PDB file of C-alpha atoms in Angstrom:
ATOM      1  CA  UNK A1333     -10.895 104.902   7.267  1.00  0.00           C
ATOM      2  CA  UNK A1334      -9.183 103.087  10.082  1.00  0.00           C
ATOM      3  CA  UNK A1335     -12.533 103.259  12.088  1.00  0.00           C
ATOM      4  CA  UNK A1336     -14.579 101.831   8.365  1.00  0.00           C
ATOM      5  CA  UNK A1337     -11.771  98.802   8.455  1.00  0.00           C
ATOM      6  CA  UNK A1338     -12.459  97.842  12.083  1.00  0.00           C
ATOM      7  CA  UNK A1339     -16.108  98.048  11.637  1.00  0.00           C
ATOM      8  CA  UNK A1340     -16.091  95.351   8.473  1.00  0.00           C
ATOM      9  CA  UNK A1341     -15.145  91.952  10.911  1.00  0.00           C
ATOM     10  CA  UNK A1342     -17.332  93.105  13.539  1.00  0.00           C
ATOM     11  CA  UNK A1343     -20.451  93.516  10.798  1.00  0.00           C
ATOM     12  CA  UNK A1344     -19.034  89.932   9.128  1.00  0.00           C
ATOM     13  CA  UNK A1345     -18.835  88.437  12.674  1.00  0.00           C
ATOM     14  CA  UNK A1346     -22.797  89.642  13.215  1.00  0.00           C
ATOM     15  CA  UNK A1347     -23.703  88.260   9.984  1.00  0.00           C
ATOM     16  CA  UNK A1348     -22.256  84.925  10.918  1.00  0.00           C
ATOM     17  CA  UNK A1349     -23.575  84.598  14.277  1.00  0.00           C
ATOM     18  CA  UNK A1350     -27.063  85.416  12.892  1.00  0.00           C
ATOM     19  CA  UNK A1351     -26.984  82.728  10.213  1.00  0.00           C
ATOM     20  CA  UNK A1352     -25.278  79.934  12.230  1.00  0.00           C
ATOM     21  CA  UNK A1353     -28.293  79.587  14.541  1.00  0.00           C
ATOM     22  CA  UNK A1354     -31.201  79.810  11.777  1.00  0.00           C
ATOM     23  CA  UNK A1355     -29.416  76.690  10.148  1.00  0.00           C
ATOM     24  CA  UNK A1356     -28.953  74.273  13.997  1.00  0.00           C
ATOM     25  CA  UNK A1357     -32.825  75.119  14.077  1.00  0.00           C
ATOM     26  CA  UNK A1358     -33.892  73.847  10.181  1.00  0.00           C
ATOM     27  CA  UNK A1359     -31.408  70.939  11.292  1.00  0.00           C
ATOM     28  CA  UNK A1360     -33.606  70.144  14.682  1.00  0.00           C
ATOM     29  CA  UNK A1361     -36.678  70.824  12.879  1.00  0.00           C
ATOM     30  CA  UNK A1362     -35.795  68.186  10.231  1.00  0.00           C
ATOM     31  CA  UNK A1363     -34.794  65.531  13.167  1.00  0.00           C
ATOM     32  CA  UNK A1364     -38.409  66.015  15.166  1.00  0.00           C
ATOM     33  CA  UNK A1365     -40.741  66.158  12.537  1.00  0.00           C
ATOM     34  CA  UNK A1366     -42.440  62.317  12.885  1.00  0.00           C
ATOM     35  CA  UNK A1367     -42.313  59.645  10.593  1.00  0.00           C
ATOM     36  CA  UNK A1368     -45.393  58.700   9.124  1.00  0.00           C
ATOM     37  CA  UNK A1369     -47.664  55.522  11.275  1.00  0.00           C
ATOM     38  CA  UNK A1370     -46.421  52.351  11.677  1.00  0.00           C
ATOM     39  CA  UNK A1371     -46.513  49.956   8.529  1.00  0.00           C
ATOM     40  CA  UNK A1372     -49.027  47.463   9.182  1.00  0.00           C
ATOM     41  CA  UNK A1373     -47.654  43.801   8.034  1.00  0.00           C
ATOM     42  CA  UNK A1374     -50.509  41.830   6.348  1.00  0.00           C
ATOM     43  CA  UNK A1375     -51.139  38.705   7.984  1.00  0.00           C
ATOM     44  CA  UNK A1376     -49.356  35.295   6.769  1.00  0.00           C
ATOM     45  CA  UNK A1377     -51.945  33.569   4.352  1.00  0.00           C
ATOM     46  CA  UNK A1378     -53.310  30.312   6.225  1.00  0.00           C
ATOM     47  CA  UNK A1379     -52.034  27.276   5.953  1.00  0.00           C
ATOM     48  CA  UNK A1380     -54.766  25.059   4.685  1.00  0.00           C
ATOM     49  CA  UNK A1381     -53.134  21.493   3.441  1.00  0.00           C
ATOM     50  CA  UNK A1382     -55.800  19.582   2.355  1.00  0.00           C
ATOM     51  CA  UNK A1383     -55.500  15.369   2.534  1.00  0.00           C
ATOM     52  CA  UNK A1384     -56.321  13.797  -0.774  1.00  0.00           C
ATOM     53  CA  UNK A1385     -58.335  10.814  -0.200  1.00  0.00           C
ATOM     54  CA  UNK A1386     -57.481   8.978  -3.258  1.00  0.00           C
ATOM     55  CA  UNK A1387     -54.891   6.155  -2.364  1.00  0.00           C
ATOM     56  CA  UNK A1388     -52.169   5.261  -5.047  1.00  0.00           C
ATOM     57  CA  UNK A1389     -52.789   3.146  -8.067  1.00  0.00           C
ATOM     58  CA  UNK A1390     -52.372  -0.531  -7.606  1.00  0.00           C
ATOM     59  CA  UNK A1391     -48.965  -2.104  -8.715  1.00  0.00           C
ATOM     60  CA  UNK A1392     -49.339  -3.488 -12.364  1.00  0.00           C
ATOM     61  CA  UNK A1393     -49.564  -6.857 -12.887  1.00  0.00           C
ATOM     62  CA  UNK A1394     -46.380  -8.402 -14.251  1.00  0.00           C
ATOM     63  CA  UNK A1395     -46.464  -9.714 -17.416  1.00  0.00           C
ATOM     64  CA  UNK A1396     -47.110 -13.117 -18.203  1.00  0.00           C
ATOM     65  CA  UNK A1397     -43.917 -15.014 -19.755  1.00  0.00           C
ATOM     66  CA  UNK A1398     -44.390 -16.094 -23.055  1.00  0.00           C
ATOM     67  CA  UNK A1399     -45.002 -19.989 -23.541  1.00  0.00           C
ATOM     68  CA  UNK A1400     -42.181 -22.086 -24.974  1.00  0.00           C
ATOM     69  CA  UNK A1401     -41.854 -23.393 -27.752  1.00  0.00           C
ATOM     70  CA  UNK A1402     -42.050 -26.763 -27.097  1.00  0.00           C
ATOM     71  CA  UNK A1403     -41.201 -28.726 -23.649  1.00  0.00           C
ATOM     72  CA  UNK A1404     -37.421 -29.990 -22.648  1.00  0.00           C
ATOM     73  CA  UNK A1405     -37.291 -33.932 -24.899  1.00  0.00           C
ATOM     74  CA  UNK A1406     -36.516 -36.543 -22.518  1.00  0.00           C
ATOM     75  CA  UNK A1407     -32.782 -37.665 -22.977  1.00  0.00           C
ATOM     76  CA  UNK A1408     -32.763 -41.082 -24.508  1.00  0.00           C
ATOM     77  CA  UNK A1409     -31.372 -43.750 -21.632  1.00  0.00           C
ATOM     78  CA  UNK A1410     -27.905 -44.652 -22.193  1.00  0.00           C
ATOM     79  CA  UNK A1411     -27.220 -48.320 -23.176  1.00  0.00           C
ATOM     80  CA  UNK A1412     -26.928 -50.788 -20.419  1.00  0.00           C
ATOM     81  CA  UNK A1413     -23.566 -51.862 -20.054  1.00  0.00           C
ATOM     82  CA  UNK A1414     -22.665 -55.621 -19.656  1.00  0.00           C
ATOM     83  CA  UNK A1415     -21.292 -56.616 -16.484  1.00  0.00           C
ATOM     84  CA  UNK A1416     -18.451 -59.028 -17.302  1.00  0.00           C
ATOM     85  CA  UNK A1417     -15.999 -59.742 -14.451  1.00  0.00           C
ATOM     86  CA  UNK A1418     -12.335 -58.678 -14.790  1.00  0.00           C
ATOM     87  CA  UNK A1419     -10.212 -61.657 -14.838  1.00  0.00           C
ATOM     88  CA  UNK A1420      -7.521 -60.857 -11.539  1.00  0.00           C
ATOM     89  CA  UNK A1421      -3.840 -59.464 -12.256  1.00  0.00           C
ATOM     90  CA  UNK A1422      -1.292 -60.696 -10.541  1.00  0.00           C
ATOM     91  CA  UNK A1423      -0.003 -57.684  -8.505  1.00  0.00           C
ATOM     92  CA  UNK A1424       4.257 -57.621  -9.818  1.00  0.00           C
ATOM     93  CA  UNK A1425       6.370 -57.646  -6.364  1.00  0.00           C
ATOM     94  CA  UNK A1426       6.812 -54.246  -4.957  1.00  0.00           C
ATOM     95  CA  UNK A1427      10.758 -53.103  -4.598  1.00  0.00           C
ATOM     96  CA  UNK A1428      11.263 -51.975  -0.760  1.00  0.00           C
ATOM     97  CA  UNK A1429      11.925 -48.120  -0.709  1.00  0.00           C
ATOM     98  CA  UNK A1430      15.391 -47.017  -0.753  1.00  0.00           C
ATOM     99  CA  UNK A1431      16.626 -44.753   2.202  1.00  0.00           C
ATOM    100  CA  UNK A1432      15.935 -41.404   1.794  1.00  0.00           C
ATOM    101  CA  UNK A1433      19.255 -39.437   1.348  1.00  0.00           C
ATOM    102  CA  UNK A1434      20.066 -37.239   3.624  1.00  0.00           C
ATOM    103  CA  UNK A1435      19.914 -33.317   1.740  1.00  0.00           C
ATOM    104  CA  UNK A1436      23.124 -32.222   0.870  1.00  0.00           C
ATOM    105  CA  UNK A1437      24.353 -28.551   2.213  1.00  0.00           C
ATOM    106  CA  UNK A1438      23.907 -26.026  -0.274  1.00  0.00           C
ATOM    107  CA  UNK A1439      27.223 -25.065  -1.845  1.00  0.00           C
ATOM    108  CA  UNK A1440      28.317 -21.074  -0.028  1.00  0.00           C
ATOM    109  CA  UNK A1441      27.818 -19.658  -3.950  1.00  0.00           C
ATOM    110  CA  UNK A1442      24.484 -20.261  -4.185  1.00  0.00           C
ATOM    111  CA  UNK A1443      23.160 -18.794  -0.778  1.00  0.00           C
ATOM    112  CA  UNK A1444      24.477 -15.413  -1.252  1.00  0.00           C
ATOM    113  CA  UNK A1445      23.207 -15.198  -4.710  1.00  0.00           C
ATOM    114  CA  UNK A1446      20.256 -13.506  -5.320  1.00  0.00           C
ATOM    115  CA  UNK A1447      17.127 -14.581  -6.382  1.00  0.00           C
ATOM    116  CA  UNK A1448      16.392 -14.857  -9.887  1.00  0.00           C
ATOM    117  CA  UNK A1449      14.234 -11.724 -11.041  1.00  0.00           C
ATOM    118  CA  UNK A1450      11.015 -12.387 -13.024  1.00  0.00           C
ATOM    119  CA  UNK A1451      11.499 -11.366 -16.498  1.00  0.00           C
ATOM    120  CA  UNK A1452       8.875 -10.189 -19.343  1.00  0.00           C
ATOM    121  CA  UNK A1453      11.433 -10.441 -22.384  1.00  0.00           C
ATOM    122  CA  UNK A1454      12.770 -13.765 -23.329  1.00  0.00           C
ATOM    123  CA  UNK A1455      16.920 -13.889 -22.673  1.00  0.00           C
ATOM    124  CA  UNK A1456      17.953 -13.345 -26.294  1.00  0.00           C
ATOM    125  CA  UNK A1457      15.568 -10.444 -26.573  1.00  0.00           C
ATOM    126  CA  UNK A1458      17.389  -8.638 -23.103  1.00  0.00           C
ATOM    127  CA  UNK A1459      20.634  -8.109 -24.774  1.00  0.00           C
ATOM    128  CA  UNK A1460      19.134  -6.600 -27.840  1.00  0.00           C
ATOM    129  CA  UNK A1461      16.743  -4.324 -25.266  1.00  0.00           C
ATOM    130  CA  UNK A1462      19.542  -3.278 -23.127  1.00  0.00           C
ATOM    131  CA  UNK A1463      21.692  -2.092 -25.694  1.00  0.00           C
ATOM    132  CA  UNK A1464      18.752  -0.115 -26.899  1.00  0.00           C
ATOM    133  CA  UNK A1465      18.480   1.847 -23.482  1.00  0.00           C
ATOM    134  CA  UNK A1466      22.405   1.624 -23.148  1.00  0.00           C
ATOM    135  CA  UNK A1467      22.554   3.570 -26.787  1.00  0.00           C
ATOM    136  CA  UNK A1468      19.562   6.194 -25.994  1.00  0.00           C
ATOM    137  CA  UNK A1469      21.254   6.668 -22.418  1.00  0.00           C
ATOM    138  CA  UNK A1470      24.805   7.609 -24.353  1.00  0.00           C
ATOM    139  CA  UNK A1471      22.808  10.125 -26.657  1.00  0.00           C
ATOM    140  CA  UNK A1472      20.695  11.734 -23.905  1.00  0.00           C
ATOM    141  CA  UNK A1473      24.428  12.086 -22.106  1.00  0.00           C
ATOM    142  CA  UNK A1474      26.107  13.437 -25.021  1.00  0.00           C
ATOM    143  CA  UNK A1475      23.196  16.060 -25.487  1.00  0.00           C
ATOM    144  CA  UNK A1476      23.428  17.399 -21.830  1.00  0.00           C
ATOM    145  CA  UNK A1477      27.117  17.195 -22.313  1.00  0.00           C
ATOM    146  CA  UNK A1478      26.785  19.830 -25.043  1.00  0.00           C
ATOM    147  CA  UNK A1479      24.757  22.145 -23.152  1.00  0.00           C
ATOM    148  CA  UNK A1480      26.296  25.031 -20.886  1.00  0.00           C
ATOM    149  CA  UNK A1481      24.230  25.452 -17.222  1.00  0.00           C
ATOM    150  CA  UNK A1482      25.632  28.278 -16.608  1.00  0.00           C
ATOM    151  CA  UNK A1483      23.438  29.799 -19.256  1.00  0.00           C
ATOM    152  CA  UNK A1484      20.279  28.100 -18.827  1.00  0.00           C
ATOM    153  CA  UNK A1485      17.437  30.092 -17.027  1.00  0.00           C
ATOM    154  CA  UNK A1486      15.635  28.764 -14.103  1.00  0.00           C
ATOM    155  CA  UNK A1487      13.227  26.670 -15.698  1.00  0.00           C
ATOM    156  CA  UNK A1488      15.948  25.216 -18.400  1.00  0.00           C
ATOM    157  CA  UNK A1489      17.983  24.417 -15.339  1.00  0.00           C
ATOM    158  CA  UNK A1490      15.039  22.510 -14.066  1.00  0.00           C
ATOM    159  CA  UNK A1491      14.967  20.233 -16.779  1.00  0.00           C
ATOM    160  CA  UNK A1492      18.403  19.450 -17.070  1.00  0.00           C
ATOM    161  CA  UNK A1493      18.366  18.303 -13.425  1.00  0.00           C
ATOM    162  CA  UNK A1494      15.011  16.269 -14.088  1.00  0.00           C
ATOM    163  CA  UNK A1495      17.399  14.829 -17.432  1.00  0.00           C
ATOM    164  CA  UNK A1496      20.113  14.363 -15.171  1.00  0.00           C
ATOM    165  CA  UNK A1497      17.666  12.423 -12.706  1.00  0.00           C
ATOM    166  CA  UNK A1498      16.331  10.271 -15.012  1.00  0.00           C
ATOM    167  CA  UNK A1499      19.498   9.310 -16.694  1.00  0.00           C
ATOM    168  CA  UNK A1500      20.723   7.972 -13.168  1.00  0.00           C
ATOM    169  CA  UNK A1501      17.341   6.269 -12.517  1.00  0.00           C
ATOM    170  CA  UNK A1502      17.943   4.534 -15.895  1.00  0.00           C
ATOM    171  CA  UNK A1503      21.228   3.251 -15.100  1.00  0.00           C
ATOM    172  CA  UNK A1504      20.216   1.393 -12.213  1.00  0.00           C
ATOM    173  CA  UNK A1505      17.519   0.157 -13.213  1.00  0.00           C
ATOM    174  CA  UNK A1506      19.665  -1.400 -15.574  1.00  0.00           C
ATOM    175  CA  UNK A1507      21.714  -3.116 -12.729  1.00  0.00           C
ATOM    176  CA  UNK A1508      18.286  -4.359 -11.346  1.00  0.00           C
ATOM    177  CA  UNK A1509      17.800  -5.687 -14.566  1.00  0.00           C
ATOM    178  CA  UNK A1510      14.262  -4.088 -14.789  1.00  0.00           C
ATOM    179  CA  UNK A1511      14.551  -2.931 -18.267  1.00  0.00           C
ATOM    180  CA  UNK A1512      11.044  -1.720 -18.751  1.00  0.00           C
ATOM    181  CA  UNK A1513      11.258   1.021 -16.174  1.00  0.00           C
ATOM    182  CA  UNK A1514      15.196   1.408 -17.397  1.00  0.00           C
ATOM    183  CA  UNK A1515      13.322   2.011 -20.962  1.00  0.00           C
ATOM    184  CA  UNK A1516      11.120   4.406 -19.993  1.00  0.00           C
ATOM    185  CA  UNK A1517      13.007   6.679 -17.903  1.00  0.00           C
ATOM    186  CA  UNK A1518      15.846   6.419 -20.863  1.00  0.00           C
ATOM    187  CA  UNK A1519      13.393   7.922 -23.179  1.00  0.00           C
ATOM    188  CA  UNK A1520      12.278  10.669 -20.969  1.00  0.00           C
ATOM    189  CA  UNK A1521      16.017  11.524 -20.242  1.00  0.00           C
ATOM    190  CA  UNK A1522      16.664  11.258 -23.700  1.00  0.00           C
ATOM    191  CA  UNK A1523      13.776  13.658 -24.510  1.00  0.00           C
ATOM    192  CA  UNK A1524      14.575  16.258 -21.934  1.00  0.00           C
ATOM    193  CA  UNK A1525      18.098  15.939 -23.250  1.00  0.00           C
ATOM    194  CA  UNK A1526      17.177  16.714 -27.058  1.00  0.00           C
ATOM    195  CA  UNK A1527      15.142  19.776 -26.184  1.00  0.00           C
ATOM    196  CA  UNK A1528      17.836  21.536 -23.857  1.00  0.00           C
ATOM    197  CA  UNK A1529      20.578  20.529 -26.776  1.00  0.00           C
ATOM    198  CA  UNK A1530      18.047  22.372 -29.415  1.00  0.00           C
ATOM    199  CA  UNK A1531      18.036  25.478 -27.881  1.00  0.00           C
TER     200      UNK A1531
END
């Protein structure tokens, strides 16, 4: 039995050696067998581009402009005017110049003021603006006042900074006295402000 068990791999072993070259030679055969002939390309067509002989149409006449109705009247010739001779005024005795005064030194006040800004709202109207902004600034304040940071998430955070920003941007424009961007930037802070507060 011992002799039966030893036998086995060596018949297996056979087996395999018999079958591994029949397979290396389908393999080789399959490699050299020839492919078929050449393709043959057609030939490009020709390139025939034939001239036409016919030139382009002529331009079109414009059209003729349509007559008027009736030609320009000749303006009627003003009256002649009468040629009568000015009697002479006696020219009134001319005062002899005064000496210019010497310009007097600006007092020290007005050279370190600054110069006047241009304004779009008449000076009654400012007051009545600026406590507008002044008012809208105190509510947008109040409304961040009320909201904790610490519990805002990053984007809510964000926005109260922007709010912050433009609450400060406000306020000097307000020194500058340029109340239209102070009014804008008010209302944006203001806005901001109200939707942080809401939450």
């Amino acid at each position: 039995m011992t002799k039966q068990l030893s036998v086995l791999p060596a018949v297996g072993l056979m087996a395999l050696l018999a079958i591994l070259p029949s397979g290396c030679a389908k393999a080789q055969a399959a490699r050299t067998t020839p492919d078929g002939p050449p393709l043959d390309m057609p030939a490009p067509p020709p390139r025939d581009v034939e001239a036409t002989g016919t030139d382009a149409p002529p331009p079109m006449p414009l059209p003729q402009e349509p007559a008027r109705n009736a030609p320009p009247r000749p303006r009627p010739a003003p009256p002649p005017r009468e040629n009568r001779p000015e009697p002479a005024k006696p020219e009134p005795p001319k005062p002899e110049p005064a000496p210019p005064e010497p310009p007097k030194p600006a007092p020290a006040n007005e050279e370190s003021k600054p110069a006047s800004t241009l304004q779009t709202k008449p000076a009654g109207e400012e007051g009545d603006v600026e406590r507008g902004i002044r008012s809208t600034l105190t509510r947008a304040t109040t409304d961040l006042n009320r909201v904790d940071y610490r519990t805002l998430n990053t984007d809510a955070r964000a926005q109260y900074d922007y709010a912050k920003r433009f609450v400060r941007q406000a306020e000097d424009a307000l020194r500058q006295k340029n109340l239209v961007f102070a009014k804008t930037v008010a209302d944006k802070a203001a806005a901001l402000a109200a939707q942080l507060a809401g939450r």
